[in-house]
Structures are given as structure tokens and as C-alpha cells.
Amino acid sequence: MAMLHGLAACAVTAWLLQRHGEGSPASAGGAVLLVFLIAAASGGALLGWFVVPPLQGRLRWDGAGWSHVDEGNAAVQALKAVQLQLDLGSWVLLRAVRLDRRPALWCGVTALEAGAAWHGLRLALYHRPPDSSAQQGLP
């Protein structure tokens, strides 16, 4: 999540650099904007890190629903949903919606971190619950 904030800051700064036509970063105005780009990216990354801390624990899919297992205190919390926000192939950004009104949990997962569970995670994320009308035999 912190990386996304930093990338957003970079994109805005790069757009400003092009819009004002300062030319190459070697020019005085370009150098100032380049320094601003680096500062904005760093600030955005730090803001993202502190606003949305990394998920503590694990997400678990049991075939019927998602839950969050906090390994620190061995608590298991049922979740309303886990939504795939961004899929970059070997990295996904997930948003876990809680049943109560507390803020959602955000989690970035890489294929390397998930290991052998990566394929199962992707299957669970793209799983669609069966249509209730089809189960009842209705057209």
C-alpha cells in the first residue's frame, strides 16, 4: 500500500514536470522538480506505511467464507468479504471487509510469500458463490 502512495506521488510530479515543459532534468527548473519528485515519492510511501500498517496475521478461506486469524492473540475474526483490488500477476492487493464498522484490513501478497498456497489463494479470490436461484431450480 505504501508503494501505491509513492507511485501516485511520482505520477503527479511527472505530470507536472511534463505540463510545465521545463525540459530535461538538467535545467534548473527540471532539477527542482526532480528533487520534488523524489521527496513526494518518499513522503507518499511513508504516509501509506503509517496510514495503512501491514496486516498482522493471516487471511483464511474455508470454502464458504473468509476469516482473519490474528496469530498474536490466537483470535479468529469472520470477515464479510475479501476483495481483490489490484492484481499484478505475482502480487495482489487485497481489502478485507470486516463484519463490524471498523476500517477494512489491507494486505499485499506476493507469490513468493504465499508459496504453495498461491494458486489456492487466487482460486479463492476469483471464486464466485453459486447463484441462489440456480440452487433452488428457478429459471
C-alpha positions as protocol buffer text, in pm:
chain_id: "A"
residue {
  index: 1
  type: MET
  ca { x: 0 y: 0 z: 0 }
}
residue {
  index: 2
  type: ALA
  ca { x: 286 y: 235 z: 79 }
}
residue {
  index: 3
  type: MET
  ca { x: 429 y: 166 z: -265 }
}
residue {
  index: 4
  type: LEU
  ca { x: 100 y: 273 z: -428 }
}
residue {
  index: 5
  type: HIS
  ca { x: 105 y: 607 z: -244 }
}
residue {
  index: 6
  type: GLY
  ca { x: 462 y: 664 z: -359 }
}
residue {
  index: 7
  type: LEU
  ca { x: 379 y: 572 z: -719 }
}
residue {
  index: 8
  type: ALA
  ca { x: 81 y: 809 z: -715 }
}
residue {
  index: 9
  type: ALA
  ca { x: 304 y: 1093 z: -594 }
}
residue {
  index: 10
  type: CYS
  ca { x: 557 y: 1011 z: -868 }
}
residue {
  index: 11
  type: ALA
  ca { x: 287 y: 1012 z: -1136 }
}
residue {
  index: 12
  type: VAL
  ca { x: 152 y: 1351 z: -1029 }
}
residue {
  index: 13
  type: THR
  ca { x: 501 y: 1501 z: -1015 }
}
residue {
  index: 14
  type: ALA
  ca { x: 595 y: 1357 z: -1355 }
}
residue {
  index: 15
  type: TRP
  ca { x: 273 y: 1500 z: -1498 }
}
residue {
  index: 16
  type: LEU
  ca { x: 359 y: 1843 z: -1352 }
}
residue {
  index: 17
  type: LEU
  ca { x: 709 y: 1816 z: -1498 }
}
residue {
  index: 18
  type: GLN
  ca { x: 570 y: 1750 z: -1846 }
}
residue {
  index: 19
  type: ARG
  ca { x: 292 y: 2006 z: -1817 }
}
residue {
  index: 20
  type: HIS
  ca { x: 523 y: 2293 z: -1732 }
}
residue {
  index: 21
  type: GLY
  ca { x: 764 y: 2198 z: -2010 }
}
residue {
  index: 22
  type: GLU
  ca { x: 1079 y: 2254 z: -1810 }
}
residue {
  index: 23
  type: GLY
  ca { x: 1269 y: 2031 z: -2047 }
}
residue {
  index: 24
  type: SER
  ca { x: 1531 y: 1792 z: -1924 }
}
residue {
  index: 25
  type: PRO
  ca { x: 1612 y: 1738 z: -1557 }
}
residue {
  index: 26
  type: ALA
  ca { x: 1944 y: 1910 z: -1630 }
}
residue {
  index: 27
  type: SER
  ca { x: 1770 y: 2250 z: -1643 }
}
residue {
  index: 28
  type: ALA
  ca { x: 1730 y: 2443 z: -1317 }
}
residue {
  index: 29
  type: GLY
  ca { x: 1352 y: 2407 z: -1308 }
}
residue {
  index: 30
  type: GLY
  ca { x: 1376 y: 2040 z: -1403 }
}
residue {
  index: 31
  type: ALA
  ca { x: 1623 y: 1974 z: -1124 }
}
residue {
  index: 32
  type: VAL
  ca { x: 1391 y: 2134 z: -870 }
}
residue {
  index: 33
  type: LEU
  ca { x: 1100 y: 1927 z: -994 }
}
residue {
  index: 34
  type: LEU
  ca { x: 1314 y: 1613 z: -989 }
}
residue {
  index: 35
  type: VAL
  ca { x: 1400 y: 1676 z: -623 }
}
residue {
  index: 36
  type: PHE
  ca { x: 1030 y: 1735 z: -557 }
}
residue {
  index: 37
  type: LEU
  ca { x: 951 y: 1406 z: -734 }
}
residue {
  index: 38
  type: ILE
  ca { x: 1186 y: 1214 z: -507 }
}
residue {
  index: 39
  type: ALA
  ca { x: 1056 y: 1389 z: -194 }
}
residue {
  index: 40
  type: ALA
  ca { x: 692 y: 1333 z: -295 }
}
residue {
  index: 41
  type: ALA
  ca { x: 751 y: 965 z: -365 }
}
residue {
  index: 42
  type: SER
  ca { x: 924 y: 918 z: -30 }
}
residue {
  index: 43
  type: GLY
  ca { x: 658 y: 1114 z: 155 }
}
residue {
  index: 44
  type: GLY
  ca { x: 379 y: 923 z: -17 }
}
residue {
  index: 45
  type: ALA
  ca { x: 538 y: 591 z: 69 }
}
residue {
  index: 46
  type: LEU
  ca { x: 581 y: 692 z: 434 }
}
residue {
  index: 47
  type: LEU
  ca { x: 224 y: 820 z: 453 }
}
residue {
  index: 48
  type: GLY
  ca { x: 95 y: 493 z: 310 }
}
residue {
  index: 49
  type: TRP
  ca { x: 302 y: 292 z: 554 }
}
residue {
  index: 50
  type: PHE
  ca { x: 171 y: 477 z: 860 }
}
residue {
  index: 51
  type: VAL
  ca { x: -190 y: 522 z: 748 }
}
residue {
  index: 52
  type: VAL
  ca { x: -232 y: 158 z: 643 }
}
residue {
  index: 53
  type: PRO
  ca { x: 0 y: -61 z: 851 }
}
residue {
  index: 54
  type: PRO
  ca { x: 75 y: -413 z: 727 }
}
residue {
  index: 55
  type: LEU
  ca { x: -176 y: -682 z: 813 }
}
residue {
  index: 56
  type: GLN
  ca { x: -84 y: -878 z: 1124 }
}
residue {
  index: 57
  type: GLY
  ca { x: -187 y: -1242 z: 1099 }
}
residue {
  index: 58
  type: ARG
  ca { x: -329 y: -1440 z: 810 }
}
residue {
  index: 59
  type: LEU
  ca { x: -635 y: -1446 z: 589 }
}
residue {
  index: 60
  type: ARG
  ca { x: -807 y: -1784 z: 570 }
}
residue {
  index: 61
  type: TRP
  ca { x: -1061 y: -1917 z: 319 }
}
residue {
  index: 62
  type: ASP
  ca { x: -1256 y: -2227 z: 423 }
}
residue {
  index: 63
  type: GLY
  ca { x: -1464 y: -2270 z: 107 }
}
residue {
  index: 64
  type: ALA
  ca { x: -1762 y: -2083 z: 248 }
}
residue {
  index: 65
  type: GLY
  ca { x: -1613 y: -1760 z: 378 }
}
residue {
  index: 66
  type: TRP
  ca { x: -1308 y: -1560 z: 476 }
}
residue {
  index: 67
  type: SER
  ca { x: -1166 y: -1505 z: 822 }
}
residue {
  index: 68
  type: HIS
  ca { x: -872 y: -1320 z: 973 }
}
residue {
  index: 69
  type: VAL
  ca { x: -652 y: -1516 z: 1210 }
}
residue {
  index: 70
  type: ASP
  ca { x: -450 y: -1291 z: 1440 }
}
residue {
  index: 71
  type: GLU
  ca { x: -157 y: -1509 z: 1538 }
}
residue {
  index: 72
  type: GLY
  ca { x: -53 y: -1273 z: 1818 }
}
residue {
  index: 73
  type: ASN
  ca { x: -356 y: -1346 z: 2036 }
}
residue {
  index: 74
  type: ALA
  ca { x: -494 y: -1653 z: 1850 }
}
residue {
  index: 75
  type: ALA
  ca { x: -819 y: -1469 z: 1771 }
}
residue {
  index: 76
  type: VAL
  ca { x: -1023 y: -1563 z: 1464 }
}
residue {
  index: 77
  type: GLN
  ca { x: -1250 y: -1297 z: 1316 }
}
residue {
  index: 78
  type: ALA
  ca { x: -1503 y: -1374 z: 1042 }
}
residue {
  index: 79
  type: LEU
  ca { x: -1492 y: -1129 z: 752 }
}
residue {
  index: 80
  type: LYS
  ca { x: -1773 y: -1002 z: 533 }
}
residue {
  index: 81
  type: ALA
  ca { x: -1560 y: -1027 z: 219 }
}
residue {
  index: 82
  type: VAL
  ca { x: -1208 y: -1015 z: 82 }
}
residue {
  index: 83
  type: GLN
  ca { x: -1196 y: -804 z: -231 }
}
residue {
  index: 84
  type: LEU
  ca { x: -924 y: -814 z: -492 }
}
residue {
  index: 85
  type: GLN
  ca { x: -826 y: -452 z: -553 }
}
residue {
  index: 86
  type: LEU
  ca { x: -521 y: -494 z: -776 }
}
residue {
  index: 87
  type: ASP
  ca { x: -377 y: -800 z: -950 }
}
residue {
  index: 88
  type: LEU
  ca { x: -26 y: -766 z: -1095 }
}
residue {
  index: 89
  type: GLY
  ca { x: 26 y: -1134 z: -1167 }
}
residue {
  index: 90
  type: SER
  ca { x: 272 y: -1221 z: -893 }
}
residue {
  index: 91
  type: TRP
  ca { x: 144 y: -957 z: -646 }
}
residue {
  index: 92
  type: VAL
  ca { x: -210 y: -883 z: -534 }
}
residue {
  index: 93
  type: LEU
  ca { x: -359 y: -609 z: -318 }
}
residue {
  index: 94
  type: LEU
  ca { x: -648 y: -729 z: -103 }
}
residue {
  index: 95
  type: ARG
  ca { x: -908 y: -542 z: 101 }
}
residue {
  index: 96
  type: ALA
  ca { x: -1068 y: -743 z: 381 }
}
residue {
  index: 97
  type: VAL
  ca { x: -1407 y: -602 z: 483 }
}
residue {
  index: 98
  type: ARG
  ca { x: -1497 y: -665 z: 846 }
}
residue {
  index: 99
  type: LEU
  ca { x: -1846 y: -755 z: 971 }
}
residue {
  index: 100
  type: ASP
  ca { x: -1845 y: -463 z: 1217 }
}
residue {
  index: 101
  type: ARG
  ca { x: -1790 y: -98 z: 1128 }
}
residue {
  index: 102
  type: ARG
  ca { x: -1415 y: -97 z: 1188 }
}
residue {
  index: 103
  type: PRO
  ca { x: -1192 y: 2 z: 894 }
}
residue {
  index: 104
  type: ALA
  ca { x: -1108 y: -259 z: 634 }
}
residue {
  index: 105
  type: LEU
  ca { x: -781 y: -451 z: 652 }
}
residue {
  index: 106
  type: TRP
  ca { x: -542 y: -411 z: 360 }
}
residue {
  index: 107
  type: CYS
  ca { x: -293 y: -674 z: 257 }
}
residue {
  index: 108
  type: GLY
  ca { x: -40 y: -701 z: -23 }
}
residue {
  index: 109
  type: VAL
  ca { x: 60 y: -1059 z: -102 }
}
residue {
  index: 110
  type: THR
  ca { x: 335 y: -1185 z: -331 }
}
residue {
  index: 111
  type: ALA
  ca { x: 359 y: -1527 z: -489 }
}
residue {
  index: 112
  type: LEU
  ca { x: 687 y: -1577 z: -304 }
}
residue {
  index: 113
  type: GLU
  ca { x: 526 y: -1506 z: 35 }
}
residue {
  index: 114
  type: ALA
  ca { x: 228 y: -1732 z: -34 }
}
residue {
  index: 115
  type: GLY
  ca { x: 443 y: -2016 z: -164 }
}
residue {
  index: 116
  type: ALA
  ca { x: 244 y: -2331 z: -238 }
}
residue {
  index: 117
  type: ALA
  ca { x: -80 y: -2157 z: -130 }
}
residue {
  index: 118
  type: TRP
  ca { x: -58 y: -1901 z: -416 }
}
residue {
  index: 119
  type: HIS
  ca { x: -271 y: -2099 z: -659 }
}
residue {
  index: 120
  type: GLY
  ca { x: -534 y: -2169 z: -394 }
}
residue {
  index: 121
  type: LEU
  ca { x: -539 y: -1803 z: -293 }
}
residue {
  index: 122
  type: ARG
  ca { x: -601 y: -1693 z: -649 }
}
residue {
  index: 123
  type: LEU
  ca { x: -876 y: -1953 z: -689 }
}
residue {
  index: 124
  type: ALA
  ca { x: -1045 y: -1831 z: -370 }
}
residue {
  index: 125
  type: LEU
  ca { x: -1017 y: -1467 z: -478 }
}
residue {
  index: 126
  type: TYR
  ca { x: -1182 y: -1532 z: -812 }
}
residue {
  index: 127
  type: HIS
  ca { x: -1438 y: -1776 z: -664 }
}
residue {
  index: 128
  type: ARG
  ca { x: -1797 y: -1672 z: -723 }
}
residue {
  index: 129
  type: PRO
  ca { x: -2062 y: -1805 z: -486 }
}
residue {
  index: 130
  type: PRO
  ca { x: -2328 y: -2009 z: -666 }
}
residue {
  index: 131
  type: ASP
  ca { x: -2639 y: -1823 z: -774 }
}
residue {
  index: 132
  type: SER
  ca { x: -2914 y: -1884 z: -516 }
}
residue {
  index: 133
  type: SER
  ca { x: -3185 y: -1908 z: -785 }
}
residue {
  index: 134
  type: ALA
  ca { x: -2989 y: -2186 z: -962 }
}
residue {
  index: 135
  type: GLN
  ca { x: -2970 y: -2382 z: -636 }
}
residue {
  index: 136
  type: GLN
  ca { x: -3348 y: -2364 z: -593 }
}
residue {
  index: 137
  type: GLY
  ca { x: -3407 y: -2482 z: -950 }
}
residue {
  index: 138
  type: LEU
  ca { x: -3559 y: -2149 z: -1058 }
}
residue {
  index: 139
  type: PRO
  ca { x: -3505 y: -2018 z: -1411 }
}
